mmCIF file of C-alpha atoms in Angstrom:
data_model
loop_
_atom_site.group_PDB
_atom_site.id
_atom_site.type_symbol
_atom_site.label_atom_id
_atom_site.label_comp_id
_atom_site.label_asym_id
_atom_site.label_seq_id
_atom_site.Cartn_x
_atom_site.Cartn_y
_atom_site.Cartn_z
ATOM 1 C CA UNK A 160 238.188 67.807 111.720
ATOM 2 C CA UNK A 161 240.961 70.133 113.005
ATOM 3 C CA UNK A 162 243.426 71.485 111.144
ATOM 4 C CA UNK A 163 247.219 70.082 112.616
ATOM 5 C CA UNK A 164 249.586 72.157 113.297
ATOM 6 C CA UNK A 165 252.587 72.655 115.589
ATOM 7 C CA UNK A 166 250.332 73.488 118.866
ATOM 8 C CA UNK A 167 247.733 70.434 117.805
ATOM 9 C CA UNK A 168 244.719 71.267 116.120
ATOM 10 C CA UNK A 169 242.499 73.971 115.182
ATOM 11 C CA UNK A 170 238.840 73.902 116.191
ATOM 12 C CA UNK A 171 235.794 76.100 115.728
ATOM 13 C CA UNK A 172 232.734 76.767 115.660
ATOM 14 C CA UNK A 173 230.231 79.702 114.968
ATOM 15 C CA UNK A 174 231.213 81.360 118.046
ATOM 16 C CA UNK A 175 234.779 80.607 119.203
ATOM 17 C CA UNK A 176 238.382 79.131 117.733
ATOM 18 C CA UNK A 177 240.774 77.345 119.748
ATOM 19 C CA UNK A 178 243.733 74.931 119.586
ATOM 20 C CA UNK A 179 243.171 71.765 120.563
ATOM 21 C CA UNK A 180 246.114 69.091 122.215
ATOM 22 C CA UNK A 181 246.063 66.145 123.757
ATOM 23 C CA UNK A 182 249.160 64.566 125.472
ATOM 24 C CA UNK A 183 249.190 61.002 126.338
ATOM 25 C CA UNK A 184 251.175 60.757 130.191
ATOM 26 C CA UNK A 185 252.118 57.445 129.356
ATOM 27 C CA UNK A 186 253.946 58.123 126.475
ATOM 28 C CA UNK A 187 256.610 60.779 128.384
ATOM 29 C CA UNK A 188 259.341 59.202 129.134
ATOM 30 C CA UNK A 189 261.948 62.569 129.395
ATOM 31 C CA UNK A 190 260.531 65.265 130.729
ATOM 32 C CA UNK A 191 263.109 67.771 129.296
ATOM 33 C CA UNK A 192 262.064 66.451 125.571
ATOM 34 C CA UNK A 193 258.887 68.682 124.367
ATOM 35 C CA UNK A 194 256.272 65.963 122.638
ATOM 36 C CA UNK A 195 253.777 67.019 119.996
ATOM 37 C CA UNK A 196 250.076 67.599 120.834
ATOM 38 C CA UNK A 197 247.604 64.898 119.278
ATOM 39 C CA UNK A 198 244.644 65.993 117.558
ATOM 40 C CA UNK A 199 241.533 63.834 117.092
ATOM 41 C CA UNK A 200 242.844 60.607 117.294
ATOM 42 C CA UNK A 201 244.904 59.175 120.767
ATOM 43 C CA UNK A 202 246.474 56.034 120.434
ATOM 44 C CA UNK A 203 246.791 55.227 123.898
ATOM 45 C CA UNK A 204 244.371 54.128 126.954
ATOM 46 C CA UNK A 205 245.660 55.827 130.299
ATOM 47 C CA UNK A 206 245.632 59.356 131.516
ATOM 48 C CA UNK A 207 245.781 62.337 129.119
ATOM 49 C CA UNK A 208 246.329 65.677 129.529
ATOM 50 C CA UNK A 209 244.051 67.793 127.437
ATOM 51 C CA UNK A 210 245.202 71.275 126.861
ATOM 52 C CA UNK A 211 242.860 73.917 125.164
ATOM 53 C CA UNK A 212 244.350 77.075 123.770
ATOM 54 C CA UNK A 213 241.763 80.235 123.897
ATOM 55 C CA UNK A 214 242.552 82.040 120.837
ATOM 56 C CA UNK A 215 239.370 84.897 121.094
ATOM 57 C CA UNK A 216 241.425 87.284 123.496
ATOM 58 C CA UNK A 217 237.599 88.658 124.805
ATOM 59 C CA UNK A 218 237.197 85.064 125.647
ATOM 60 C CA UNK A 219 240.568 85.133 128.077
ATOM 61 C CA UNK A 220 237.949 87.288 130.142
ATOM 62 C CA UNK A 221 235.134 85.430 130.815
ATOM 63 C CA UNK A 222 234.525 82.040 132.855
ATOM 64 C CA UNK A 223 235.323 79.025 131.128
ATOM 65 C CA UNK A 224 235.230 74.938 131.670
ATOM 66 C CA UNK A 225 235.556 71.721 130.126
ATOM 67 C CA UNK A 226 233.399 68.758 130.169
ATOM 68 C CA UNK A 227 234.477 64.985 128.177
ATOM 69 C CA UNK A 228 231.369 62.605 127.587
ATOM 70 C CA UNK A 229 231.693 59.147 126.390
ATOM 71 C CA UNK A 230 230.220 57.648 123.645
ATOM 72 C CA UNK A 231 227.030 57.582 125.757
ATOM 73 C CA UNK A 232 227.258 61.164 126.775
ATOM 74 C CA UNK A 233 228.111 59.998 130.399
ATOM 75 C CA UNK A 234 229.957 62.655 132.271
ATOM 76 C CA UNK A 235 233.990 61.015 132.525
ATOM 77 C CA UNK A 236 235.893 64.437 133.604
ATOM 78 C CA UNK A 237 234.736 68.198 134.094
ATOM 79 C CA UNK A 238 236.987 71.665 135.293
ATOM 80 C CA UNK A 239 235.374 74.100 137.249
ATOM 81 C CA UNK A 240 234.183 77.450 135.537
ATOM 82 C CA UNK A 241 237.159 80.209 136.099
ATOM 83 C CA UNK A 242 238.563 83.078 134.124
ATOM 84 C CA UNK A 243 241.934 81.572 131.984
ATOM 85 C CA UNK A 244 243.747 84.934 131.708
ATOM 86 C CA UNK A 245 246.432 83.051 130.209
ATOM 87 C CA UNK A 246 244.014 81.904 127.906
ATOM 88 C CA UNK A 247 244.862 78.004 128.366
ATOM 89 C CA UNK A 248 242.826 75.188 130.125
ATOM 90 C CA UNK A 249 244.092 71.933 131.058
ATOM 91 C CA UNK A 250 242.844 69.199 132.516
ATOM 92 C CA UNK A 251 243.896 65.059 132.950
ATOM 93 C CA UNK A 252 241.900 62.866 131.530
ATOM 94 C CA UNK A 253 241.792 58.771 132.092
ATOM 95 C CA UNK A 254 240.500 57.002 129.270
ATOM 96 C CA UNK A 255 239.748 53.725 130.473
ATOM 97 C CA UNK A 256 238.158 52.515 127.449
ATOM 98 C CA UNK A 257 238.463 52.827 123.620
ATOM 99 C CA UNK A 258 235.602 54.878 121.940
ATOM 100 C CA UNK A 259 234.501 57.770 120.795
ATOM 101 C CA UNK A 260 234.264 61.133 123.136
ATOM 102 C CA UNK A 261 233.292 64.097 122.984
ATOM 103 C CA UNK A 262 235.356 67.404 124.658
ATOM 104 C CA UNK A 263 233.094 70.395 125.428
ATOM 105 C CA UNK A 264 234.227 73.808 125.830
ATOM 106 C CA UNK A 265 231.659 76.159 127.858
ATOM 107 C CA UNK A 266 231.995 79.748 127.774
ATOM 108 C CA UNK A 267 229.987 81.804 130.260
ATOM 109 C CA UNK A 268 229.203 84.941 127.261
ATOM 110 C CA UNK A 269 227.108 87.464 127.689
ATOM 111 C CA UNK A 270 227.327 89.376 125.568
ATOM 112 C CA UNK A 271 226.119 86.505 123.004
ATOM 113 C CA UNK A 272 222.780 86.209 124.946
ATOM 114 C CA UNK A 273 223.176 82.308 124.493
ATOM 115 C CA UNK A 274 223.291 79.696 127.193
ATOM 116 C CA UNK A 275 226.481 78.120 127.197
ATOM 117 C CA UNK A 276 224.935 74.725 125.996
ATOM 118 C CA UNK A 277 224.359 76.342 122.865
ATOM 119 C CA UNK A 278 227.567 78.030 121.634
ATOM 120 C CA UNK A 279 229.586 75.234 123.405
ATOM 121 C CA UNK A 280 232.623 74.361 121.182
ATOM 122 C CA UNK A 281 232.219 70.134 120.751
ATOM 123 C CA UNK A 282 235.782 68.212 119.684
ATOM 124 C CA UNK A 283 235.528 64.999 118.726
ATOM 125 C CA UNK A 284 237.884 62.901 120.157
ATOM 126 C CA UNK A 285 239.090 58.884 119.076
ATOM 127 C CA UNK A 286 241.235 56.983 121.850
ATOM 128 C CA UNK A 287 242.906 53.654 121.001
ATOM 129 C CA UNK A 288 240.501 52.560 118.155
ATOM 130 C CA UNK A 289 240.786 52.268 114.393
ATOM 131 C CA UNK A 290 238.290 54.109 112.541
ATOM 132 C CA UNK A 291 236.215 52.375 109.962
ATOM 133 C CA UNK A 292 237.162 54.064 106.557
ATOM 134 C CA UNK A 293 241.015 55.171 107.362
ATOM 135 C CA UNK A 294 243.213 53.801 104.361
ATOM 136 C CA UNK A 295 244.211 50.788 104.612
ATOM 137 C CA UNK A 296 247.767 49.825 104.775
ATOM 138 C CA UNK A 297 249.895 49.818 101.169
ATOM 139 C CA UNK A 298 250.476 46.355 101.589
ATOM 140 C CA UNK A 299 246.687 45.459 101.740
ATOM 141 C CA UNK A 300 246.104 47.285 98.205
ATOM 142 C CA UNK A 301 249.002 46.183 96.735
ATOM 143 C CA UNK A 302 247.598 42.064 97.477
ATOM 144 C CA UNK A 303 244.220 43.615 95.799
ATOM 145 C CA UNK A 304 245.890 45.069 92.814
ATOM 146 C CA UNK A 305 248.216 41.757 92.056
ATOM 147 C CA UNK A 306 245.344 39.515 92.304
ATOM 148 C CA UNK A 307 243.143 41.756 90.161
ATOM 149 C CA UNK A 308 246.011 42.090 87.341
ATOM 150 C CA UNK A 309 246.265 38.279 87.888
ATOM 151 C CA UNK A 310 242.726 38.031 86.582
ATOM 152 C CA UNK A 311 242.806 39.928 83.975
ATOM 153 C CA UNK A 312 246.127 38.406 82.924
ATOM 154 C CA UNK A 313 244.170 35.032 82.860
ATOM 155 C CA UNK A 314 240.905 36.130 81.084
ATOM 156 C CA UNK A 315 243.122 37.680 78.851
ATOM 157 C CA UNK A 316 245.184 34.371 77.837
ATOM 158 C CA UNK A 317 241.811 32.143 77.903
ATOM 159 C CA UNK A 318 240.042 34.476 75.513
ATOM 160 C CA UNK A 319 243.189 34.929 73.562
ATOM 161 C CA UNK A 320 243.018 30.917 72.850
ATOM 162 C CA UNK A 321 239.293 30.672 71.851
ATOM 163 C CA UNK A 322 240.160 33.259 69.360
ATOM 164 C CA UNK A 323 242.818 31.716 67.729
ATOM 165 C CA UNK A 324 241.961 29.870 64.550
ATOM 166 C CA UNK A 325 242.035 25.857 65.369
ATOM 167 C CA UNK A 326 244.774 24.456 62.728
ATOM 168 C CA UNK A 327 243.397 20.491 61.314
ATOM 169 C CA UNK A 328 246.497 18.714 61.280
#
């Protein structure tokens, strides 16, 4: 995962860094109020615009583009390849359907004697699904934890009066 911060999230790889937003367009209701970036995770179906910061300056110089797969690596939104001197791409995105995607950035390097395939900078992106293994809410452990002291409450009574000594009266 990224690491959050003010401007979304951090990614990497072995060849490039960049920060990583998403914005969901639903979601703006005042357009003089700034919103914060999402990382890996967008709530919302709908459009999105998807905003990647170039933080390698030598990178600012050389053609770059963006490609988002679905879960099934089909092709749901692409840029063309152009020089960012600004050093920020953005594209909108609908996501029509919860899942998993994937959000490619392609840099055109030569001087790394790679194809672009192969250094490509993949972000994993979640829209409008939970993920199996996020916490679970405080209220579902605290059920767990009062029925478990519960039990041990009641084993602890039963065994309590088979131990006792039996009085003959």
């Amino acid at each position: 995962g990224g690491k959050i911060d003010m401007f979304g999230c951090m990614q990497t790889n072995d060849f490039y860094i960049a920060n990583f937003a998403v914005y969901p367009i639903s979601q703006i209701k005042d357009k003089k109020s700034t919103i914060a970036g999402l990382c890996e995770d967008l709530p919302y179906l709908g459009n999105a615009q998807i905003t990647i910061d170039l933080l390698d300056r030598d990178v600012r110089r050389k053609p770059v583009w963006l490609k988002v797969f679905d879960s099934k690596k089909n092709l749901i939104a692409q840029t063309e390849p152009k020089i960012e001197k600004q050093g920020v791409l953005t594209t909108t995105v609908n996501f029509e359907k919860q899942g998993k995607y994937d959000v490619v950035l392609y840099v055109e390097d030569a001087d790394l004697n790679t194809a672009p395939e192969m250094s490509a900078l993949h972000i994993p992106l979640i829209v409008a699904m939970t993920v199996a293994g996020e916490p679970q809410s405080a209220g579902g452990f605290l059920k767990i934890a009062l029925i478990v002291v519960a039990f041990a409450f009641g084993i602890g009574f039963f065994v309590n009066r088979q131990l006792k000594p039996k009085t003959e009266n």
